[in-house]
Short mmCIF file of C-alpha atoms in Angstrom, two decimals:
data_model
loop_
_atom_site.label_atom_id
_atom_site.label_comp_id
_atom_site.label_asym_id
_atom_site.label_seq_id
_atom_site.Cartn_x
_atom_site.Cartn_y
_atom_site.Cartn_z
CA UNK A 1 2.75 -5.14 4.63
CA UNK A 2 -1.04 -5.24 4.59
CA UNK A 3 -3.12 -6.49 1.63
CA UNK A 4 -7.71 -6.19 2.00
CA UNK A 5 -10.07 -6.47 -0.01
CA UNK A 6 -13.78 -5.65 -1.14
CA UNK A 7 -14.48 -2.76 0.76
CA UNK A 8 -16.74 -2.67 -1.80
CA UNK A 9 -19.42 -5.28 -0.76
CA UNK A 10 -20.34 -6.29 -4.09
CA UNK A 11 -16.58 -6.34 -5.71
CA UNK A 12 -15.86 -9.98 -4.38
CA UNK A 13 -13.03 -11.15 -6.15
CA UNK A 14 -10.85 -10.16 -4.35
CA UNK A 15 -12.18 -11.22 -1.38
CA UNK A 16 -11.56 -14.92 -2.75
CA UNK A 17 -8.40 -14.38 -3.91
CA UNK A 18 -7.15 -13.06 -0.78
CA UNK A 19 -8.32 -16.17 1.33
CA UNK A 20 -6.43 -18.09 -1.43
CA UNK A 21 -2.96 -16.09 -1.40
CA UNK A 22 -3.15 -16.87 2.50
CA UNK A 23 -3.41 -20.72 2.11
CA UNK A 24 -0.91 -20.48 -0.11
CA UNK A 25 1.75 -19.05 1.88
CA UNK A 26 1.12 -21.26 4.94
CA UNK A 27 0.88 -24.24 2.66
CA UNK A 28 4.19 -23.48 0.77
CA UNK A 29 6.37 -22.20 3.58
CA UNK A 30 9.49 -23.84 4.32
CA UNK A 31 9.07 -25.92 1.18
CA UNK A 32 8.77 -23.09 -1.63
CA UNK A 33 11.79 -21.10 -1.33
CA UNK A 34 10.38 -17.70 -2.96
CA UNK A 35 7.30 -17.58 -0.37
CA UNK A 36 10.14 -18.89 2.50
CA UNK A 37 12.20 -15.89 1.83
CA UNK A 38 8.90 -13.80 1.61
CA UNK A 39 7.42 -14.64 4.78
CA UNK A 40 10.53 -15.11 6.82
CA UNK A 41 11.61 -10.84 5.86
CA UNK A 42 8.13 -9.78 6.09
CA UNK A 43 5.17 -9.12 8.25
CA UNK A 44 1.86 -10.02 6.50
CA UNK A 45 -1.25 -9.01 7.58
CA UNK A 46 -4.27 -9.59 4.75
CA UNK A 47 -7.93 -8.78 5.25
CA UNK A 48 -9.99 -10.50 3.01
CA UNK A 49 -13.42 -8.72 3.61
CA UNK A 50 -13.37 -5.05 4.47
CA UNK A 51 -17.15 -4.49 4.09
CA UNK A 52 -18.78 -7.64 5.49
CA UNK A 53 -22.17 -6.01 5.78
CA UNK A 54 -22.31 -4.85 2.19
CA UNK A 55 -21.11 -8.09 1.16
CA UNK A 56 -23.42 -10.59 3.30
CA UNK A 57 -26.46 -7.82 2.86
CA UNK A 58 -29.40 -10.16 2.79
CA UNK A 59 -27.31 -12.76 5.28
CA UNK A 60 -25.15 -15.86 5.75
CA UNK A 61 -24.42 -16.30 2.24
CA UNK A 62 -23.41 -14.10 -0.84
CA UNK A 63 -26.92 -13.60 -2.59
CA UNK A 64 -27.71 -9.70 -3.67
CA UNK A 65 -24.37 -8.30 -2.19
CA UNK A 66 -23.80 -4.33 -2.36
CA UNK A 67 -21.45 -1.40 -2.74
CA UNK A 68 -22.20 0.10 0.55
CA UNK A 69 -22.33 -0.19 4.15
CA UNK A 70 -25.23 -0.99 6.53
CA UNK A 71 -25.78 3.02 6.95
CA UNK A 72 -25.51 3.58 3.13
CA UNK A 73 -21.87 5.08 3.38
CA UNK A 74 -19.62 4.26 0.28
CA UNK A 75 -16.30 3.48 2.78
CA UNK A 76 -14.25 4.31 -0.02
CA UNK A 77 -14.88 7.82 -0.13
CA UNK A 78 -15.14 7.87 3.78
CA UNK A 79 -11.56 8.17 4.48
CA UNK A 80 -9.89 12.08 6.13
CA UNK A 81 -9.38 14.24 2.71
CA UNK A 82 -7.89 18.18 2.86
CA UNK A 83 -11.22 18.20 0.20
CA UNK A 84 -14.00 16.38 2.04
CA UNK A 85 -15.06 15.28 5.82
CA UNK A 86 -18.19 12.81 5.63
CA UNK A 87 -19.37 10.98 9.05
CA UNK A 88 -16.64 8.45 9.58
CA UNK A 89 -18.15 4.82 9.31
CA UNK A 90 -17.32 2.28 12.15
CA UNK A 91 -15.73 0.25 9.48
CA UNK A 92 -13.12 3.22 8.33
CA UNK A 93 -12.24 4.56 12.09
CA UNK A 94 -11.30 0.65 12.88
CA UNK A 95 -9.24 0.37 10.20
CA UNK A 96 -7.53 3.91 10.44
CA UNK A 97 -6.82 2.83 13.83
CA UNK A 98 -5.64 -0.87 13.03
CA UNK A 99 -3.08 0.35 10.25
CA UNK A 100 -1.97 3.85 12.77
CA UNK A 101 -1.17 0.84 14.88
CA UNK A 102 1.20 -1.33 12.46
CA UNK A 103 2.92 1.30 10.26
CA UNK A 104 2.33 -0.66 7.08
CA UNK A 105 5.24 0.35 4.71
CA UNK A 106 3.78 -1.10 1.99
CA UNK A 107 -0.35 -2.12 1.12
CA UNK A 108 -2.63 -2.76 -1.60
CA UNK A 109 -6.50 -2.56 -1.55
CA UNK A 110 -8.04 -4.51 -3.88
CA UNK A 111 -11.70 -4.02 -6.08
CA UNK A 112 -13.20 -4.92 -8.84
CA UNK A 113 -15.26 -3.00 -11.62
CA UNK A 114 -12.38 -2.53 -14.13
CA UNK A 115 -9.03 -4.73 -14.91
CA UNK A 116 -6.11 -2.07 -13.89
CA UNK A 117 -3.97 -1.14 -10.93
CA UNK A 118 -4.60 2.58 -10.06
CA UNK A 119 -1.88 4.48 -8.40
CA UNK A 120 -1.91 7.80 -6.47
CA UNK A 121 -3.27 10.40 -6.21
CA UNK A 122 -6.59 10.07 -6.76
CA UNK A 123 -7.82 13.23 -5.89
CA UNK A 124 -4.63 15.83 -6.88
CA UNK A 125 -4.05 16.41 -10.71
CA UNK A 126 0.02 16.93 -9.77
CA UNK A 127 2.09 13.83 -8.69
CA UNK A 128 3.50 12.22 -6.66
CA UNK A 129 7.11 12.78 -5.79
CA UNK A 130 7.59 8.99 -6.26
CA UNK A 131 5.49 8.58 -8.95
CA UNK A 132 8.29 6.69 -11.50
CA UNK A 133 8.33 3.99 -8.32
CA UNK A 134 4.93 4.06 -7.79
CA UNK A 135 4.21 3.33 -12.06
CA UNK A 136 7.31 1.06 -11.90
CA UNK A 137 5.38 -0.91 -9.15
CA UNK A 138 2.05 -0.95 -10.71
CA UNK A 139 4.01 -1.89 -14.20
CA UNK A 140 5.24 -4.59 -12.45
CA UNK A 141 2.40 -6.29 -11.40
CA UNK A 142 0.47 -5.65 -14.75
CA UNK A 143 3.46 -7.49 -16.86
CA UNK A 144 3.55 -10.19 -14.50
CA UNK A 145 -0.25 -10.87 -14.86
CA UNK A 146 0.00 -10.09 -18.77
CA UNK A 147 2.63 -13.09 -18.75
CA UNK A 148 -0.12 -15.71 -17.29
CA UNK A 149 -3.44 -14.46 -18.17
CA UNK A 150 -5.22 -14.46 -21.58
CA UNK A 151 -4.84 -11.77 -24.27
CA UNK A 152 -6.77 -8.78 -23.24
CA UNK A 153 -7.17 -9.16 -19.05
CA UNK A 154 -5.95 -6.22 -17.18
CA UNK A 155 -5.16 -4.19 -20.22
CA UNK A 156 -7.24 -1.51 -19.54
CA UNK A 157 -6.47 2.27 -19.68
CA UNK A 158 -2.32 2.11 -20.14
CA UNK A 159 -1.95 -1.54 -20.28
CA UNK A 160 -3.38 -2.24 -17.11
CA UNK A 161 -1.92 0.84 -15.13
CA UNK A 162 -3.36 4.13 -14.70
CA UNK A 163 -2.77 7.45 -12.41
CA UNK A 164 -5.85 7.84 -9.77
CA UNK A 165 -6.40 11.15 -11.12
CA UNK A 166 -5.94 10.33 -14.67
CA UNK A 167 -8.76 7.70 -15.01
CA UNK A 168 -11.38 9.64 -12.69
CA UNK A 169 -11.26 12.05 -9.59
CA UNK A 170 -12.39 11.13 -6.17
CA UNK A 171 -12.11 12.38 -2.55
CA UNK A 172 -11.67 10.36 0.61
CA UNK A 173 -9.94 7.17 -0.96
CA UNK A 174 -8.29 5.06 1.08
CA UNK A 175 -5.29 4.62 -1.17
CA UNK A 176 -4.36 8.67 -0.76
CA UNK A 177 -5.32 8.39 2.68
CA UNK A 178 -2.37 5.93 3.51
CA UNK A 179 -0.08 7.82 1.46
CA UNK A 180 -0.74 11.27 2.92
CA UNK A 181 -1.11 10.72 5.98
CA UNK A 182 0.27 7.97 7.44
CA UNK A 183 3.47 8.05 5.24
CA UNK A 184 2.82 4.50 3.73
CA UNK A 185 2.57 3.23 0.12
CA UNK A 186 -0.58 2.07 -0.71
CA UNK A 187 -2.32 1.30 -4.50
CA UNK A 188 -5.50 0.11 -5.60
CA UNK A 189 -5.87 -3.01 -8.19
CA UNK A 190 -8.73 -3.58 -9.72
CA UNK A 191 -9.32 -7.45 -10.49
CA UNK A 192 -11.87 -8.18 -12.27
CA UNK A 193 -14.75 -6.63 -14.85
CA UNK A 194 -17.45 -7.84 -13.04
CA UNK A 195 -18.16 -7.15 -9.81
CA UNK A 196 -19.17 -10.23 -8.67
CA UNK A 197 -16.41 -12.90 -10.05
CA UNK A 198 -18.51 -15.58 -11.33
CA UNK A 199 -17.65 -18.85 -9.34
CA UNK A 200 -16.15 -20.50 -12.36
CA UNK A 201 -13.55 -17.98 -12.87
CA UNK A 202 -12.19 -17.82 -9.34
CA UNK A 203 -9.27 -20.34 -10.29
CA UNK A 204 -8.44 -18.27 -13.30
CA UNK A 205 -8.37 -14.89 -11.21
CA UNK A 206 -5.97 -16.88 -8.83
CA UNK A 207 -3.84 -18.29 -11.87
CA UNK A 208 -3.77 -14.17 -13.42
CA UNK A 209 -2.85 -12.33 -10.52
CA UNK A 210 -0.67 -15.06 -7.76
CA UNK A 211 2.67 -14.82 -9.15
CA UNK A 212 1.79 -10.47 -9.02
CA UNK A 213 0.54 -10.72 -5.65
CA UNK A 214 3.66 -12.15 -4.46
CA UNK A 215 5.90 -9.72 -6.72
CA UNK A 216 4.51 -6.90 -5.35
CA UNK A 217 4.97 -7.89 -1.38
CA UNK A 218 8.57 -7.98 -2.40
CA UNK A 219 9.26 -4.89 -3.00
CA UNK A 220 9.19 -3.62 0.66
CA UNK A 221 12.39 -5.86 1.09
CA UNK A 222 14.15 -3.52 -1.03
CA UNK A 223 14.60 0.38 -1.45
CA UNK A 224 16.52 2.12 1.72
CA UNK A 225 16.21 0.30 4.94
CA UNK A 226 17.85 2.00 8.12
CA UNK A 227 18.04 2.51 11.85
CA UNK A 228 18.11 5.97 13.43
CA UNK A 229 20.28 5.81 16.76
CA UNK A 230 20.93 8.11 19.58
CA UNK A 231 24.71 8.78 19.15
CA UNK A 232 25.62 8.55 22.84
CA UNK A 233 23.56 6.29 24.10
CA UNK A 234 22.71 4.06 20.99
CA UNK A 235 18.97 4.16 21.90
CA UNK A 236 16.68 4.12 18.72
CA UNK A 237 15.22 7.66 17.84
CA UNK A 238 11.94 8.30 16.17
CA UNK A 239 13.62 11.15 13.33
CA UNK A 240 11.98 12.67 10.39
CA UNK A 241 13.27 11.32 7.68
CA UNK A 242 13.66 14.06 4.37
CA UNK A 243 14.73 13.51 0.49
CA UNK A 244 15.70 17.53 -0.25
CA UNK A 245 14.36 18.67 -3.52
CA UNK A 246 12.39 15.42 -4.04
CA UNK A 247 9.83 14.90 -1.55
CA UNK A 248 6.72 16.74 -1.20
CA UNK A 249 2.73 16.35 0.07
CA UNK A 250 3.88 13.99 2.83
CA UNK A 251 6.07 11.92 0.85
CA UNK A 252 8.81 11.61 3.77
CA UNK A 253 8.95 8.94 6.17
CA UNK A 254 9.70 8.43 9.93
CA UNK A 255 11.89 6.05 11.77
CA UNK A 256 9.94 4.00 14.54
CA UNK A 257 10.25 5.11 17.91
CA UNK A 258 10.85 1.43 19.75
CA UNK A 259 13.40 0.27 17.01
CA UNK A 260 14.46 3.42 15.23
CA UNK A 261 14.13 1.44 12.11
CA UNK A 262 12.82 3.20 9.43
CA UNK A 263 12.02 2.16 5.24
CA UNK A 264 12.48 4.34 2.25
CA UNK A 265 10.89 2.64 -1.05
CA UNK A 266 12.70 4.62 -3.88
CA UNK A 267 13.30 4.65 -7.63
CA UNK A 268 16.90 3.22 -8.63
CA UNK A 269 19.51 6.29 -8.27
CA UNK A 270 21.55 7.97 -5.58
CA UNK A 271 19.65 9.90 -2.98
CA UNK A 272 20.61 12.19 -0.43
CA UNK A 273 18.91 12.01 3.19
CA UNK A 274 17.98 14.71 6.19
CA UNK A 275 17.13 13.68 9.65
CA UNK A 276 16.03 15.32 11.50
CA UNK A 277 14.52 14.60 15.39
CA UNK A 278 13.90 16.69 18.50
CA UNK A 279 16.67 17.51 21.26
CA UNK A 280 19.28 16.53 18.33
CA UNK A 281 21.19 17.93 15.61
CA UNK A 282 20.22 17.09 11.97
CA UNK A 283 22.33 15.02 10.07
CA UNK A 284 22.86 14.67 6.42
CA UNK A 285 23.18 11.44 4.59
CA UNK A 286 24.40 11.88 1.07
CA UNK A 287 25.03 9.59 -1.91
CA UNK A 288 23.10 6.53 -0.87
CA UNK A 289 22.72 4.23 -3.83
CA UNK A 290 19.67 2.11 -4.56
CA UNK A 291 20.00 -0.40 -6.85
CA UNK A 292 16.36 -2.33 -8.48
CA UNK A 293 15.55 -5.27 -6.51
CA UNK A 294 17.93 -5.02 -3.57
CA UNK A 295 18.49 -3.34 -0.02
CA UNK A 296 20.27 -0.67 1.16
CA UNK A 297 20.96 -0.80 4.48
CA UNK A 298 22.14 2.18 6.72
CA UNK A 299 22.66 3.07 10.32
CA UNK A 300 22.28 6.86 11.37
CA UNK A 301 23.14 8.24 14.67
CA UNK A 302 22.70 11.36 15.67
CA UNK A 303 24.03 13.56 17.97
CA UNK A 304 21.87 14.87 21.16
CA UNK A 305 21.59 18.58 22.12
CA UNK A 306 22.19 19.40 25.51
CA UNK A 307 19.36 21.00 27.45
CA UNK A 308 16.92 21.39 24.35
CA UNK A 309 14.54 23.94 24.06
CA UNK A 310 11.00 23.07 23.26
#
């Protein structure tokens, strides 16, 4: 799981807040048994400043911070897009290449500029074929802030969630990036009205949005989590893995090829599952149940074609 932040150089909430949610893993671990379970089933990675030269402009401390890169580039709208194709930053190629590297099943960028978490797609009008998990997620973390913060924070567009497309159009996101094309589930939450989080309400952002932060790790521990397997051999198989009559625009996921392991994040309901994976046959998975706020675990193995033909 992979949370960052401020790749906006000027939206520096969230920048603090992520430094925070760090500290407060490593200093609650082992004796906080909600971040002990967290940390123990999870791998977090969290990248507090994605934009460091927009952010520390005019140098070594936060004075006149801005939007955009050293070249000018808005790395926000810099990402691969069927629509667009802008010169890739430094910036956006290392992090393409960090999170092609780590298979993220689950991330959140985080901004400021409005008080709402913003789901995909930004940049198609149609949806997403997980769109009730991907509002359930986002509706989530809204209630959960709603139940610490004042009357009135994150309540913006419907209550503090919003479609991409819905709210405003854009091309080259990262969010729809992730979720395209590298098969991941990504949204973006935006913290704070003001850009720049006055100092004095750092503790309050922290008090609104830490419990959320936390809730919303936890739900790559649920959903469908399996292992594809080689049937004779019980090696692990990189497969395709397919929801027919549900998933669409790269919605389907992929088992790894080291571990075969593989993570479906799904609405509650029974689903049935294709695999499919060169030099074997497909297999077919039916009825598998997923139930809100658990795991589902299954082991797949399929069977190997002899002398395959490319």
């Amino acid at each position: 799981v992979f949370y960052t932040s401020t790749i906006h150089g000027d939206e520096t909430g969230g920048f603090i807040l992520m430094l925070r949610l760090a500290d407060y893993i490593l200093e609650n671990y082992g004796s906080d048994s909600r971040i002990t379970t967290i940390a123990d089933n999870l791998e977090i990675w969290i990248n507090p400043l994605a934009n460091p030269d927009g952010t520390y402009r005019t140098g070594n401390t936060i004075t006149s911070p801005t939007r955009y890169n050293a070249n000018g580039y808005d790395l926000n709208r810099n990402f691969p897009d069927p629509n667009t194709n802008p010169v890739r930053q430094k910036e956006t190629l290392e992090i393409m290449n960090f999170m092609k590297e780590h298979n993220f099943v689950l991330s959140a960028n985080f901004h400021s500029g409005a008080e709402v978490v913003n789901y995909p797609w930004d940049r198609w009008s149609r949806l997403h074929a997980d769109n009730e998990w991907f509002y359930h997620i986002s509706r989530q973390y809204a209630d959960t802030v709603h139940l610490y913060a004042p009357a009135g924070y994150m309540s913006f567009m419907n209550n503090g969630v919003t479609n991409g497309y819905q709210w405003y159009s854009i091309y080259g996101g990262r969010q729809d990036y992730v979720t395209y094309e590298l098969q991941g589930r990504e949204v973006t939450i935006e913290l704070d009205d003001y850009y720049v989080t006055p100092v004095g309400q750092l503790d309050a952002l922290w008090q609104y949005n830490g419990r959320s932060l936390l809730g919303y790790l936890e739900n790559a521990m649920y959903g469908i989590h399996g292992t594809v397997k080689n049937k004779v051999t019980g090696e692990p198989i990189a497969a395709r893995v397919f929801i027919s009559g549900h998933d669409k625009d790269s919605s389907h996921v992929y088992s790894g090829s080291a571990d075969g392991d593989f993570f479906r994040l799904l609405a509650p309901g029974t689903w049935d599952l294709t695999f499919t994976a060169w030099g074997c046959l497909p297999a077919a998975v039916s009825d598998v149940a997923v139930t809100e706020g658990q795991k589902t675990e299954i082991t797949v193995e399929l069977e190997p074609i002899l002398n395959p033909v490319d």
